[in-house]
Each structure stands twice: as C-alpha cells, then as structure tokens.
PDB file of C-alpha atoms in Angstrom:
ATOM      1  CA  MET A1047      -0.222  -0.236   0.229  1.00  0.00           C
ATOM      2  CA  GLY A1048       1.471   3.216  -1.053  1.00  0.00           C
ATOM      3  CA  SER A1049       4.623   4.370  -3.414  1.00  0.00           C
ATOM      4  CA  THR A1050       6.931   2.967  -0.797  1.00  0.00           C
ATOM      5  CA  PRO A1051       6.571   0.161   2.073  1.00  0.00           C
ATOM      6  CA  LEU A1052       5.805   1.030   5.324  1.00  0.00           C
ATOM      7  CA  ILE A1053       9.384   0.811   7.120  1.00  0.00           C
ATOM      8  CA  GLY A1054      10.239   0.683  11.513  1.00  0.00           C
ATOM      9  CA  ARG A1055       6.354   0.474  12.050  1.00  0.00           C
ATOM     10  CA  ASP A1056       6.565  -2.984  13.531  1.00  0.00           C
ATOM     11  CA  ARG A1057       5.280  -1.771  17.184  1.00  0.00           C
ATOM     12  CA  GLU A1058       2.181  -0.015  15.949  1.00  0.00           C
ATOM     13  CA  LEU A1059       1.153  -2.546  13.897  1.00  0.00           C
ATOM     14  CA  ALA A1060       1.474  -5.129  16.410  1.00  0.00           C
ATOM     15  CA  LEU A1061      -0.485  -2.650  18.872  1.00  0.00           C
ATOM     16  CA  ALA A1062      -3.093  -1.797  15.590  1.00  0.00           C
ATOM     17  CA  ASP A1063      -3.362  -5.882  15.105  1.00  0.00           C
ATOM     18  CA  GLU A1064      -3.712  -6.354  18.804  1.00  0.00           C
ATOM     19  CA  LEU A1065      -6.693  -3.540  18.738  1.00  0.00           C
ATOM     20  CA  LEU A1066      -8.841  -4.920  16.042  1.00  0.00           C
ATOM     21  CA  GLY A1067      -8.647  -7.992  17.736  1.00  0.00           C
ATOM     22  CA  GLN A1068     -11.200  -6.612  19.823  1.00  0.00           C
ATOM     23  CA  VAL A1069     -13.457  -4.588  18.070  1.00  0.00           C
ATOM     24  CA  THR A1070     -16.289  -5.818  17.752  1.00  0.00           C
ATOM     25  CA  ALA A1071     -20.615  -5.147  17.220  1.00  0.00           C
ATOM     26  CA  GLY A1072     -22.423  -3.078  19.138  1.00  0.00           C
ATOM     27  CA  ARG A1073     -19.741  -0.178  20.066  1.00  0.00           C
ATOM     28  CA  PRO A1074     -17.626   1.877  17.816  1.00  0.00           C
ATOM     29  CA  HIS A1075     -13.916   1.963  18.304  1.00  0.00           C
ATOM     30  CA  VAL A1076     -11.861   5.152  18.121  1.00  0.00           C
ATOM     31  CA  LEU A1077      -7.994   4.933  17.001  1.00  0.00           C
ATOM     32  CA  LEU A1078      -6.460   8.112  17.260  1.00  0.00           C
ATOM     33  CA  LEU A1079      -2.643   8.246  15.644  1.00  0.00           C
ATOM     34  CA  GLN A1080      -0.410  11.056  17.373  1.00  0.00           C
ATOM     35  CA  GLY A1081       2.474  12.411  16.605  1.00  0.00           C
ATOM     36  CA  PRO A1082       4.027  15.340  15.056  1.00  0.00           C
ATOM     37  CA  ARG A1083       3.968  16.494  11.653  1.00  0.00           C
ATOM     38  CA  GLY A1084       5.602  14.013   8.976  1.00  0.00           C
ATOM     39  CA  SER A1085       5.315  10.962  11.667  1.00  0.00           C
ATOM     40  CA  GLY A1086       3.381   9.373   9.156  1.00  0.00           C
ATOM     41  CA  ARG A1087      -0.057   9.132  10.786  1.00  0.00           C
ATOM     42  CA  THR A1088      -1.839   8.728   7.774  1.00  0.00           C
ATOM     43  CA  ARG A1089       0.437   6.472   6.121  1.00  0.00           C
ATOM     44  CA  LEU A1090      -0.437   3.761   9.271  1.00  0.00           C
ATOM     45  CA  GLY A1091      -3.857   4.960   9.518  1.00  0.00           C
ATOM     46  CA  ALA A1092      -3.987   3.176   5.705  1.00  0.00           C
ATOM     47  CA  GLU A1093      -2.285   0.552   6.575  1.00  0.00           C
ATOM     48  CA  ILE A1094      -4.349   0.101   9.710  1.00  0.00           C
ATOM     49  CA  ALA A1095      -7.592   0.296   7.692  1.00  0.00           C
ATOM     50  CA  GLY A1096      -6.679  -2.018   5.113  1.00  0.00           C
ATOM     51  CA  ARG A1097      -6.162  -4.816   7.548  1.00  0.00           C
ATOM     52  CA  ALA A1098      -9.581  -3.810   9.208  1.00  0.00           C
ATOM     53  CA  ARG A1099     -11.032  -4.268   6.671  1.00  0.00           C
ATOM     54  CA  GLU A1100      -9.716  -7.851   5.867  1.00  0.00           C
ATOM     55  CA  ARG A1101     -11.071  -8.760   8.792  1.00  0.00           C
ATOM     56  CA  GLY A1102     -14.804  -6.772   7.957  1.00  0.00           C
ATOM     57  CA  ILE A1103     -14.783  -4.211   9.919  1.00  0.00           C
ATOM     58  CA  THR A1104     -16.379  -1.039   8.767  1.00  0.00           C
ATOM     59  CA  VAL A1105     -14.151   1.486   9.053  1.00  0.00           C
ATOM     60  CA  ASN A1106     -15.095   5.263   8.965  1.00  0.00           C
ATOM     61  CA  GLY A1107     -18.729   4.476   8.723  1.00  0.00           C
ATOM     62  CA  PRO A1108     -21.222   7.254   9.029  1.00  0.00           C
ATOM     63  CA  GLU A1109     -22.819   5.297  12.055  1.00  0.00           C
ATOM     64  CA  PRO A1110     -22.294   2.435  13.928  1.00  0.00           C
ATOM     65  CA  GLY A1111     -25.179  -0.540  12.444  1.00  0.00           C
ATOM     66  CA  ALA A1112     -24.339  -4.134  13.151  1.00  0.00           C
ATOM     67  CA  GLY A1113     -21.424  -4.637  12.451  1.00  0.00           C
ATOM     68  CA  PRO A1114     -18.158  -3.569  13.981  1.00  0.00           C
ATOM     69  CA  VAL A1115     -17.323  -0.331  13.142  1.00  0.00           C
ATOM     70  CA  LEU A1116     -13.593   1.602  13.691  1.00  0.00           C
ATOM     71  CA  VAL A1117     -13.306   5.300  13.007  1.00  0.00           C
ATOM     72  CA  VAL A1118      -9.231   5.990  12.847  1.00  0.00           C
ATOM     73  CA  VAL A1119      -8.255   9.663  13.366  1.00  0.00           C
ATOM     74  CA  ALA A1120      -5.200  10.751  12.440  1.00  0.00           C
ATOM     75  CA  ALA A1121      -4.048  13.469  15.318  1.00  0.00           C
ATOM     76  CA  ARG A1122      -1.272  15.180  15.755  1.00  0.00           C
ATOM     77  CA  ARG A1123      -1.751  16.341  19.402  1.00  0.00           C
ATOM     78  CA  GLY A1124      -4.522  15.236  21.805  1.00  0.00           C
ATOM     79  CA  SER A1125      -8.094  14.733  19.862  1.00  0.00           C
ATOM     80  CA  ASP A1126     -10.690  15.521  18.010  1.00  0.00           C
ATOM     81  CA  PRO A1127     -13.467  17.087  20.551  1.00  0.00           C
ATOM     82  CA  ALA A1128     -16.059  16.878  17.950  1.00  0.00           C
ATOM     83  CA  LEU A1129     -15.004  13.783  16.427  1.00  0.00           C
ATOM     84  CA  LEU A1130     -14.868  12.298  20.485  1.00  0.00           C
ATOM     85  CA  ASP A1131     -18.638  14.121  20.866  1.00  0.00           C
ATOM     86  CA  ARG A1132     -19.950  12.301  17.792  1.00  0.00           C
ATOM     87  CA  TRP A1133     -18.749   8.680  18.828  1.00  0.00           C
ATOM     88  CA  GLY A1134     -19.252   9.233  22.711  1.00  0.00           C
ATOM     89  CA  ALA A1135     -20.307   5.551  23.620  1.00  0.00           C
ATOM     90  CA  ALA A1136     -16.938   4.400  21.751  1.00  0.00           C
ATOM     91  CA  VAL A1137     -13.980   2.845  22.954  1.00  0.00           C
ATOM     92  CA  VAL A1138     -10.874   5.205  22.751  1.00  0.00           C
ATOM     93  CA  HIS A1139      -7.782   3.644  21.529  1.00  0.00           C
ATOM     94  CA  ARG A1140      -4.369   5.745  21.678  1.00  0.00           C
ATOM     95  CA  ILE A1141      -1.301   5.320  19.536  1.00  0.00           C
ATOM     96  CA  THR A1142       1.709   7.539  19.615  1.00  0.00           C
ATOM     97  CA  LEU A1143       3.974   7.241  16.431  1.00  0.00           C
ATOM     98  CA  GLU A1144       7.261   6.917  17.936  1.00  0.00           C
ATOM     99  CA  PRO A1145      10.595   8.485  15.906  1.00  0.00           C
ATOM    100  CA  LEU A1146      12.267   5.861  13.443  1.00  0.00           C
ATOM    101  CA  SER A1147      15.237   4.532  14.042  1.00  0.00           C
ATOM    102  CA  ALA A1148      18.320   5.847  12.535  1.00  0.00           C
ATOM    103  CA  ALA A1149      18.936   2.517  10.653  1.00  0.00           C
ATOM    104  CA  ASP A1150      14.895   2.359   9.220  1.00  0.00           C
ATOM    105  CA  VAL A1151      15.899   6.157   8.130  1.00  0.00           C
ATOM    106  CA  GLU A1152      18.414   5.078   5.923  1.00  0.00           C
ATOM    107  CA  ARG A1153      16.372   2.076   4.515  1.00  0.00           C
ATOM    108  CA  LEU A1154      13.633   4.269   3.930  1.00  0.00           C
ATOM    109  CA  ALA A1155      15.507   6.686   2.148  1.00  0.00           C
ATOM    110  CA  ALA A1156      16.957   4.190   0.111  1.00  0.00           C
ATOM    111  CA  ALA A1157      13.658   2.604  -0.705  1.00  0.00           C
ATOM    112  CA  VAL A1158      12.388   5.829  -1.818  1.00  0.00           C
ATOM    113  CA  LEU A1159      15.546   6.655  -3.751  1.00  0.00           C
ATOM    114  CA  GLY A1160      15.521   3.316  -5.467  1.00  0.00           C
ATOM    115  CA  THR A1161      19.606   3.210  -4.209  1.00  0.00           C
ATOM    116  CA  PRO A1162      21.243   3.841  -0.908  1.00  0.00           C
ATOM    117  CA  PRO A1163      21.852   7.366   0.192  1.00  0.00           C
ATOM    118  CA  GLY A1164      25.060   8.797  -0.312  1.00  0.00           C
ATOM    119  CA  PRO A1165      27.114  11.066   2.294  1.00  0.00           C
ATOM    120  CA  GLU A1166      25.719  14.436   1.522  1.00  0.00           C
ATOM    121  CA  LEU A1167      21.763  12.801   1.981  1.00  0.00           C
ATOM    122  CA  LEU A1168      23.529  11.015   5.049  1.00  0.00           C
ATOM    123  CA  ASP A1169      24.560  14.067   6.176  1.00  0.00           C
ATOM    124  CA  LEU A1170      21.135  15.490   6.286  1.00  0.00           C
ATOM    125  CA  LEU A1171      19.005  12.796   7.123  1.00  0.00           C
ATOM    126  CA  PRO A1172      18.922  13.100  10.795  1.00  0.00           C
ATOM    127  CA  ILE A1173      16.710  16.814  10.468  1.00  0.00           C
ATOM    128  CA  ALA A1174      13.954  14.689   9.473  1.00  0.00           C
ATOM    129  CA  ALA A1175      14.224  13.927  13.358  1.00  0.00           C
ATOM    130  CA  GLY A1176      13.287  10.232  12.464  1.00  0.00           C
ATOM    131  CA  ARG A1177       9.803  11.197  10.892  1.00  0.00           C
ATOM    132  CA  PRO A1178       9.052   9.666   7.594  1.00  0.00           C
ATOM    133  CA  GLY A1179       7.236  11.698   5.663  1.00  0.00           C
ATOM    134  CA  LEU A1180      10.566  14.459   6.444  1.00  0.00           C
ATOM    135  CA  VAL A1181      12.840  11.564   5.172  1.00  0.00           C
ATOM    136  CA  LYS A1182      10.773  11.259   1.836  1.00  0.00           C
ATOM    137  CA  ARG A1183      10.833  14.764   1.719  1.00  0.00           C
ATOM    138  CA  LEU A1184      15.022  15.441   2.252  1.00  0.00           C
ATOM    139  CA  ALA A1185      15.509  12.205  -0.337  1.00  0.00           C
ATOM    140  CA  GLY A1186      13.145  13.662  -3.052  1.00  0.00           C
ATOM    141  CA  GLY A1187      11.605  10.851  -4.147  1.00  0.00           C
ATOM    142  CA  PRO A1188      11.968   8.216  -6.822  1.00  0.00           C
ATOM    143  CA  SER A1189      11.733  10.148 -10.015  1.00  0.00           C
ATOM    144  CA  GLY A1190      15.106  11.291 -11.864  1.00  0.00           C
ATOM    145  CA  PRO A1191      17.986  10.106 -11.988  1.00  0.00           C
ATOM    146  CA  ALA A1192      20.201   8.859  -9.187  1.00  0.00           C
ATOM    147  CA  CYS A1193      23.657   9.532  -9.265  1.00  0.00           C
ATOM    148  CA  ALA A1194      26.386   7.178  -8.007  1.00  0.00           C
ATOM    149  CA  ASN A1195      26.619   8.567  -4.901  1.00  0.00           C
ATOM    150  CA  GLY A1196      22.761   8.350  -4.581  1.00  0.00           C
ATOM    151  CA  ILE A1197      21.065  11.841  -4.637  1.00  0.00           C
ATOM    152  CA  ARG A1198      19.554  12.675  -7.999  1.00  0.00           C
ATOM    153  CA  ALA A1199      21.140  14.604 -10.897  1.00  0.00           C
ATOM    154  CA  ASP A1200      20.182  18.221  -9.264  1.00  0.00           C
ATOM    155  CA  ALA A1201      21.728  16.868  -6.069  1.00  0.00           C
ATOM    156  CA  ALA A1202      23.420  20.106  -4.389  1.00  0.00           C
ATOM    157  CA  ALA A1203      20.797  22.776  -5.391  1.00  0.00           C
ATOM    158  CA  ALA A1204      17.649  20.482  -4.784  1.00  0.00           C
ATOM    159  CA  LEU A1205      18.992  18.930  -1.733  1.00  0.00           C
ATOM    160  CA  ALA A1206      19.559  22.816  -0.529  1.00  0.00           C
ATOM    161  CA  GLY A1207      16.016  23.654  -1.984  1.00  0.00           C
ATOM    162  CA  ARG A1208      14.637  20.362   0.002  1.00  0.00           C
ATOM    163  CA  THR A1209      16.556  21.043   3.357  1.00  0.00           C
ATOM    164  CA  GLU A1210      15.695  25.094   3.921  1.00  0.00           C
ATOM    165  CA  ALA A1211      12.028  23.696   2.824  1.00  0.00           C
ATOM    166  CA  VAL A1212      11.640  21.232   5.628  1.00  0.00           C
ATOM    167  CA  VAL A1213      13.055  22.989   7.941  1.00  0.00           C
ATOM    168  CA  GLY A1214      10.973  25.972   7.173  1.00  0.00           C
ATOM    169  CA  GLU A1215       7.686  23.871   7.504  1.00  0.00           C
ATOM    170  CA  ASP A1216       8.518  23.106  11.120  1.00  0.00           C
ATOM    171  CA  LEU A1217       9.355  26.359  12.010  1.00  0.00           C
ATOM    172  CA  ALA A1218       6.241  27.767  10.449  1.00  0.00           C
ATOM    173  CA  THR A1219       4.117  25.325  12.827  1.00  0.00           C
ATOM    174  CA  LEU A1220       5.416  26.942  15.725  1.00  0.00           C
ATOM    175  CA  SER A1221       4.331  29.420  18.157  1.00  0.00           C
ATOM    176  CA  PRO A1222       4.955  33.142  18.640  1.00  0.00           C
ATOM    177  CA  PRO A1223       6.946  32.449  21.327  1.00  0.00           C
ATOM    178  CA  ALA A1224       8.545  29.025  20.443  1.00  0.00           C
ATOM    179  CA  ARG A1225       9.613  30.306  17.418  1.00  0.00           C
ATOM    180  CA  HIS A1226      11.209  33.332  18.935  1.00  0.00           C
ATOM    181  CA  LEU A1227      12.596  31.064  21.305  1.00  0.00           C
ATOM    182  CA  VAL A1228      14.517  28.507  19.244  1.00  0.00           C
ATOM    183  CA  GLN A1229      15.852  31.608  17.352  1.00  0.00           C
ATOM    184  CA  ALA A1230      17.717  33.208  20.080  1.00  0.00           C
ATOM    185  CA  ALA A1231      19.010  29.490  20.868  1.00  0.00           C
ATOM    186  CA  THR A1232      20.984  30.225  17.111  1.00  0.00           C
ATOM    187  CA  SER A1233      23.325  32.444  18.694  1.00  0.00           C
ATOM    188  CA  ILE A1234      24.531  30.547  21.128  1.00  0.00           C
ATOM    189  CA  SER A1235      27.776  27.648  19.698  1.00  0.00           C
ATOM    190  CA  GLY A1236      27.432  24.170  20.330  1.00  0.00           C
ATOM    191  CA  PRO A1237      25.115  22.531  22.757  1.00  0.00           C
ATOM    192  CA  PHE A1238      23.935  24.863  25.898  1.00  0.00           C
ATOM    193  CA  ALA A1239      21.782  24.577  29.256  1.00  0.00           C
ATOM    194  CA  LEU A1240      18.453  25.712  28.784  1.00  0.00           C
ATOM    195  CA  LEU A1241      19.538  27.851  31.936  1.00  0.00           C
ATOM    196  CA  ARG A1242      21.955  29.985  29.947  1.00  0.00           C
ATOM    197  CA  LEU A1243      19.690  30.883  27.082  1.00  0.00           C
ATOM    198  CA  THR A1244      16.311  31.464  29.656  1.00  0.00           C
ATOM    199  CA  ARG A1245      19.743  34.297  31.116  1.00  0.00           C
ATOM    200  CA  LEU A1246      20.250  35.421  27.418  1.00  0.00           C
ATOM    201  CA  LEU A1247      16.396  35.807  27.237  1.00  0.00           C
ATOM    202  CA  GLY A1248      16.055  37.660  30.135  1.00  0.00           C
ATOM    203  CA  VAL A1249      13.275  35.190  31.714  1.00  0.00           C
ATOM    204  CA  SER A1250      13.072  32.045  33.865  1.00  0.00           C
ATOM    205  CA  PRO A1251      13.352  28.448  33.225  1.00  0.00           C
ATOM    206  CA  VAL A1252       9.234  27.602  33.614  1.00  0.00           C
ATOM    207  CA  ALA A1253       8.229  30.401  31.959  1.00  0.00           C
ATOM    208  CA  VAL A1254       9.935  28.673  28.770  1.00  0.00           C
ATOM    209  CA  LEU A1255       9.052  25.132  29.511  1.00  0.00           C
ATOM    210  CA  PRO A1256       5.875  25.417  26.774  1.00  0.00           C
ATOM    211  CA  ALA A1257       7.749  27.024  23.957  1.00  0.00           C
ATOM    212  CA  VAL A1258      10.904  24.291  25.105  1.00  0.00           C
ATOM    213  CA  GLU A1259       8.539  21.274  24.753  1.00  0.00           C
ATOM    214  CA  GLU A1260       6.829  22.763  21.279  1.00  0.00           C
ATOM    215  CA  VAL A1261      10.759  22.903  19.350  1.00  0.00           C
ATOM    216  CA  LEU A1262      11.662  20.062  20.378  1.00  0.00           C
ATOM    217  CA  ASP A1263       8.647  18.331  19.545  1.00  0.00           C
ATOM    218  CA  ALA A1264       8.805  20.379  16.213  1.00  0.00           C
ATOM    219  CA  GLY A1265      12.490  18.347  15.919  1.00  0.00           C
ATOM    220  CA  LEU A1266      14.243  21.578  15.544  1.00  0.00           C
ATOM    221  CA  LEU A1267      16.094  21.056  18.869  1.00  0.00           C
ATOM    222  CA  ALA A1268      17.678  17.574  20.598  1.00  0.00           C
ATOM    223  CA  THR A1269      18.601  17.021  24.250  1.00  0.00           C
ATOM    224  CA  ASP A1270      21.562  15.313  25.264  1.00  0.00           C
ATOM    225  CA  GLY A1271      21.553  14.430  28.758  1.00  0.00           C
ATOM    226  CA  GLU A1272      20.601  18.043  30.578  1.00  0.00           C
ATOM    227  CA  LEU A1273      22.347  19.485  27.352  1.00  0.00           C
ATOM    228  CA  LEU A1274      19.960  21.419  24.324  1.00  0.00           C
ATOM    229  CA  SER A1275      21.254  21.489  21.027  1.00  0.00           C
ATOM    230  CA  PHE A1276      20.138  21.851  17.142  1.00  0.00           C
ATOM    231  CA  ARG A1277      19.644  18.768  15.600  1.00  0.00           C
ATOM    232  CA  HIS A1278      22.089  19.560  13.000  1.00  0.00           C
ATOM    233  CA  GLU A1279      24.425  22.709  11.975  1.00  0.00           C
ATOM    234  CA  ARG A1280      22.334  23.464   9.134  1.00  0.00           C
ATOM    235  CA  VAL A1281      19.386  23.658  11.110  1.00  0.00           C
ATOM    236  CA  ARG A1282      20.319  26.033  13.019  1.00  0.00           C
ATOM    237  CA  GLU A1283      21.802  28.276  10.093  1.00  0.00           C
ATOM    238  CA  ILE A1284      18.399  27.909   8.446  1.00  0.00           C
ATOM    239  CA  VAL A1285      16.446  28.924  11.472  1.00  0.00           C
ATOM    240  CA  ALA A1286      18.807  32.111  11.826  1.00  0.00           C
ATOM    241  CA  ALA A1287      18.538  33.302   8.250  1.00  0.00           C
ATOM    242  CA  SER A1288      15.070  33.600   9.622  1.00  0.00           C
ATOM    243  CA  LEU A1289      15.637  36.589  11.711  1.00  0.00           C
ATOM    244  CA  PRO A1290      15.718  40.224  10.466  1.00  0.00           C
ATOM    245  CA  GLN A1291      19.148  41.127  10.065  1.00  0.00           C
ATOM    246  CA  PRO A1292      19.171  43.966  12.838  1.00  0.00           C
ATOM    247  CA  VAL A1293      17.362  41.524  15.392  1.00  0.00           C
ATOM    248  CA  ALA A1294      20.660  38.597  14.395  1.00  0.00           C
ATOM    249  CA  ALA A1295      23.260  41.241  14.355  1.00  0.00           C
ATOM    250  CA  ALA A1296      22.001  42.561  17.926  1.00  0.00           C
ATOM    251  CA  LEU A1297      22.049  38.198  19.068  1.00  0.00           C
ATOM    252  CA  ARG A1298      25.094  38.140  17.812  1.00  0.00           C
ATOM    253  CA  THR A1299      27.300  40.801  20.047  1.00  0.00           C
ATOM    254  CA  LEU A1300      25.315  39.450  22.841  1.00  0.00           C
ATOM    255  CA  ASP A1301      26.923  38.346  26.174  1.00  0.00           C
ATOM    256  CA  PRO A1302      24.549  35.816  27.434  1.00  0.00           C
ATOM    257  CA  ALA A1303      24.750  37.435  31.173  1.00  0.00           C
ATOM    258  CA  VAL A1304      27.238  35.406  32.309  1.00  0.00           C
ATOM    259  CA  ASP A1305      29.498  36.386  35.864  1.00  0.00           C
ATOM    260  CA  TRP A1306      32.166  35.757  35.838  1.00  0.00           C
ATOM    261  CA  SER A1307      32.299  37.080  39.569  1.00  0.00           C
ATOM    262  CA  VAL A1308      30.158  34.869  40.974  1.00  0.00           C
ATOM    263  CA  LEU A1309      33.557  32.085  40.832  1.00  0.00           C
ATOM    264  CA  SER A1310      35.888  31.817  43.686  1.00  0.00           C
ATOM    265  CA  PRO A1311      39.396  32.598  42.532  1.00  0.00           C
ATOM    266  CA  ARG A1312      39.925  28.480  43.119  1.00  0.00           C
ATOM    267  CA  GLU A1313      36.720  28.392  40.623  1.00  0.00           C
ATOM    268  CA  ARG A1314      38.335  30.766  38.097  1.00  0.00           C
ATOM    269  CA  GLU A1315      41.929  28.478  38.415  1.00  0.00           C
ATOM    270  CA  VAL A1316      39.594  25.303  37.731  1.00  0.00           C
ATOM    271  CA  ALA A1317      37.255  26.542  34.766  1.00  0.00           C
ATOM    272  CA  GLU A1318      40.073  27.873  33.151  1.00  0.00           C
ATOM    273  CA  LEU A1319      41.659  24.863  33.169  1.00  0.00           C
ATOM    274  CA  ALA A1320      38.638  22.381  32.991  1.00  0.00           C
ATOM    275  CA  GLY A1321      37.899  24.760  29.491  1.00  0.00           C
ATOM    276  CA  ARG A1322      41.403  23.446  27.736  1.00  0.00           C
ATOM    277  CA  ALA A1323      40.141  19.619  28.350  1.00  0.00           C
ATOM    278  CA  LEU A1324      42.379  18.646  31.098  1.00  0.00           C
ATOM    279  CA  THR A1325      41.226  15.739  32.868  1.00  0.00           C
ATOM    280  CA  ASN A1326      40.025  16.195  36.521  1.00  0.00           C
ATOM    281  CA  VAL A1327      43.353  14.044  37.249  1.00  0.00           C
ATOM    282  CA  GLN A1328      45.325  17.385  35.126  1.00  0.00           C
ATOM    283  CA  ILE A1329      43.953  19.549  36.978  1.00  0.00           C
ATOM    284  CA  ALA A1330      44.272  18.187  40.124  1.00  0.00           C
ATOM    285  CA  HIS A1331      48.217  18.420  39.685  1.00  0.00           C
ATOM    286  CA  ARG A1332      48.361  21.706  38.459  1.00  0.00           C
ATOM    287  CA  VAL A1333      46.216  22.923  41.940  1.00  0.00           C
ATOM    288  CA  GLY A1334      47.401  21.041  44.456  1.00  0.00           C
ATOM    289  CA  ARG A1335      43.863  19.751  45.350  1.00  0.00           C
ATOM    290  CA  SER A1336      42.400  15.937  44.840  1.00  0.00           C
ATOM    291  CA  PRO A1337      40.821  14.681  42.158  1.00  0.00           C
ATOM    292  CA  HIS A1338      37.651  14.509  44.143  1.00  0.00           C
ATOM    293  CA  THR A1339      37.772  18.104  45.314  1.00  0.00           C
ATOM    294  CA  VAL A1340      37.978  19.266  41.490  1.00  0.00           C
ATOM    295  CA  ASN A1341      34.653  17.197  40.397  1.00  0.00           C
ATOM    296  CA  TYR A1342      33.147  19.080  43.169  1.00  0.00           C
ATOM    297  CA  HIS A1343      34.693  22.740  41.583  1.00  0.00           C
ATOM    298  CA  LEU A1344      33.274  21.674  38.196  1.00  0.00           C
ATOM    299  CA  ARG A1345      30.034  20.792  39.526  1.00  0.00           C
ATOM    300  CA  GLN A1346      30.093  24.458  41.630  1.00  0.00           C
ATOM    301  CA  ILE A1347      31.379  26.107  38.900  1.00  0.00           C
ATOM    302  CA  PHE A1348      28.264  24.619  36.320  1.00  0.00           C
ATOM    303  CA  GLN A1349      25.393  25.812  39.059  1.00  0.00           C
ATOM    304  CA  LYS A1350      26.769  29.457  39.356  1.00  0.00           C
ATOM    305  CA  LEU A1351      27.063  30.092  35.157  1.00  0.00           C
ATOM    306  CA  GLY A1352      24.248  28.163  34.480  1.00  0.00           C
ATOM    307  CA  ILE A1353      25.529  25.594  32.241  1.00  0.00           C
ATOM    308  CA  ALA A1354      25.794  21.842  32.209  1.00  0.00           C
ATOM    309  CA  SER A1355      28.981  20.475  30.712  1.00  0.00           C
ATOM    310  CA  ARG A1356      33.025  21.205  29.919  1.00  0.00           C
ATOM    311  CA  VAL A1357      31.932  21.904  26.283  1.00  0.00           C
ATOM    312  CA  GLU A1358      29.081  25.073  27.571  1.00  0.00           C
ATOM    313  CA  LEU A1359      32.632  26.030  29.176  1.00  0.00           C
ATOM    314  CA  ALA A1360      34.781  26.159  26.347  1.00  0.00           C
ATOM    315  CA  ALA A1361      32.998  27.741  24.398  1.00  0.00           C
ATOM    316  CA  LEU A1362      32.522  30.570  26.836  1.00  0.00           C
ATOM    317  CA  LEU A1363      35.811  30.857  26.861  1.00  0.00           C
ATOM    318  CA  GLU A1364      36.957  30.528  23.243  1.00  0.00           C
ATOM    319  CA  HIS A1365      34.378  33.074  22.347  1.00  0.00           C
ATOM    320  CA  GLY A1366      35.969  36.083  24.861  1.00  0.00           C
ATOM    321  CA  ARG A1367      32.834  35.758  27.335  1.00  0.00           C
ATOM    322  CA  ALA A1368      35.180  35.225  30.367  1.00  0.00           C
ATOM    323  CA  ARG A1369      35.652  39.121  30.653  1.00  0.00           C
ATOM    324  CA  SER A1370      35.697  39.534  34.438  1.00  0.00           C
ATOM    325  CA  GLY A1371      39.414  39.190  35.192  1.00  0.00           C
ATOM    326  CA  MET A1372      39.624  35.340  33.337  1.00  0.00           C
ATOM    327  CA  SER A1373      43.224  34.814  32.321  1.00  0.00           C
ATOM    328  CA  ARG A1374      43.289  32.581  29.371  1.00  0.00           C
ATOM    329  CA  SER A1375      47.700  31.920  30.157  1.00  0.00           C
ATOM    330  CA  SER A1376      48.588  29.113  31.965  1.00  0.00           C
ATOM    331  CA  SER A1377      48.703  29.440  36.222  1.00  0.00           C
TER     332      SER A1377
END
C-alpha cells in the first residue's frame, strides 16, 4: 500500500493488530494515531484501515450498524473533541508514533531513491528527526535519474532547497514564543543548558517550558542529557536566516549574562584549566588538590554559570566571554 513500503512501524502495527482483535459489533472503536508533523500518521492509518477491512470491520463508517466499526483518526496532538463527541459511546484507543531509528531512516531513504543514499543526504537525514514524511521529502522521491552517490543529478541545489523547505515548515508551525526561543538559541554555539538560553532571553526556565517542549516536538532542537542542541548545524543556519538582519546582528553581539565574578579564585582557575580540556587528574595536579575536589569545583562552576558541561565552558572561554578577570594564561 503506497509508493514506498511501511518501514519501522512494527511496534505500532503490532499494537493495531491487538486492537483490531478487540473491535466487536455493537460499540464503535476510535483509534487516535498521534505524532508530530511528518510522522506518517496518514500512511499508518491507511495500512491499519486495510487490515481492519480484511477482518470485516467497517472503517470510518457514518454510524455504527450491526457490524463492528472502527474510526481511524490521525491527530497531531490530543484528539478532536467534536469527533469524540459524535462517537461518545466509542472505545477510544491511542497509538503514539515513535521516531524511526537511524537504520530505518536510511532504509526508507534507500527505498525512496531506489539506491542507497549518498554521504551528502546521509549527513542531512537527522534533520528529519525520525519522521518518515520528512525523510521522503529530503530524499526527494523516486523520480529522476540517481547519481552514483545516491542523490539525483540536481543533487546540491535540489537537496539544499528541500532541506530549507523542511526546516522552514517546521519553524512555521511554531507559536511565536517557541519560534522566538529557537531563533534566539542560534546565537549560542554548540550544546547549551536551558538556563543559559533563559538568561539570554531574560526569563525564568519555567516560563519557557511550553515553548521548549514545542520546539523539541517540532524536531528543531534535540536533547542530550541536560543539554539542548540543534539537531543539525544546517538547522541552526536556516533558523538564523529567518531572523531580521538587525535582530540577528544584535544577537551576535549579546553576551548571555555570564557573570564570572560569582566564581571564587580557585573556581576560576579550575574553570580555565577545564576549558582547555585538561582531565580532572591533570587539573588536580596543577592546583594541588584531589580529583574529587576538582570534580566538586566543576559542579559548583556549572551551577553558578548556568551551564551543564565542559563543552559549554570551553565555548564561553573560546568566544571571549571571560571578561571579568579571567586569564587564558597558564597558572
């Protein structure tokens, strides 16, 4: 069913098959397929509907009759209250579509292209955030001759255009607060802690939680432990290009309110050495303390500066943000 095979949906189909075994006459069942834009809700719904009909189940019928009835609804978030009101006596089931694995993303791209994807496309596929609809968009579809590297003959320009379109559409789906948050994040290089971004915006972390969840759901940002990062550097570039030039210029000159004076002299010394990629043991040797004490100092530094990793600390030092007596010379 469909021009490309249904890849990476074994879990969801197993849940659907279990559900179909529960659909009986007399009471309709509503299946809500939930997932973000491009997650393949419609494609999966068509597959489930076909399986239901093979079992003699009426799919999306006008009203429940003598036989079993299943209503399949593709919903981005939550459910459609009007539909559920109409089927007030229905048994409601929900299946949330998970992102495809990296291996399944590559398999899907190969199925779309008719040939294994080349390195240029493979590099950009993470932008799809495991959403099959966006994988297909990036791959460009099966029409047209394929190059030896797995990308069609108009590779560079066409792939760049498709990438900009996919990211631009994700950005356009965001509410203004979420869009402004991710645009401001383009001024921070590398992975960053949420506290660092909220200091830049002048708001509390609690105030931006809905916007952060929305941006993560859209696939523009990803999480890695306590840090946030753009899913791909190209995503950062495209989002940054959406800013008016005066705003972009202002963001490039902003210091995200890092107050180095909150650190003690010992913490400043440890921070500088850690920013140079010295290990805890090496730092301990330099400052005459134990590695355990160095680790304690680093935890204090991260908390005081609103960061979560040595990567962020090194980025602050590298970009000249240590302006309150921090020295880059060896101790």
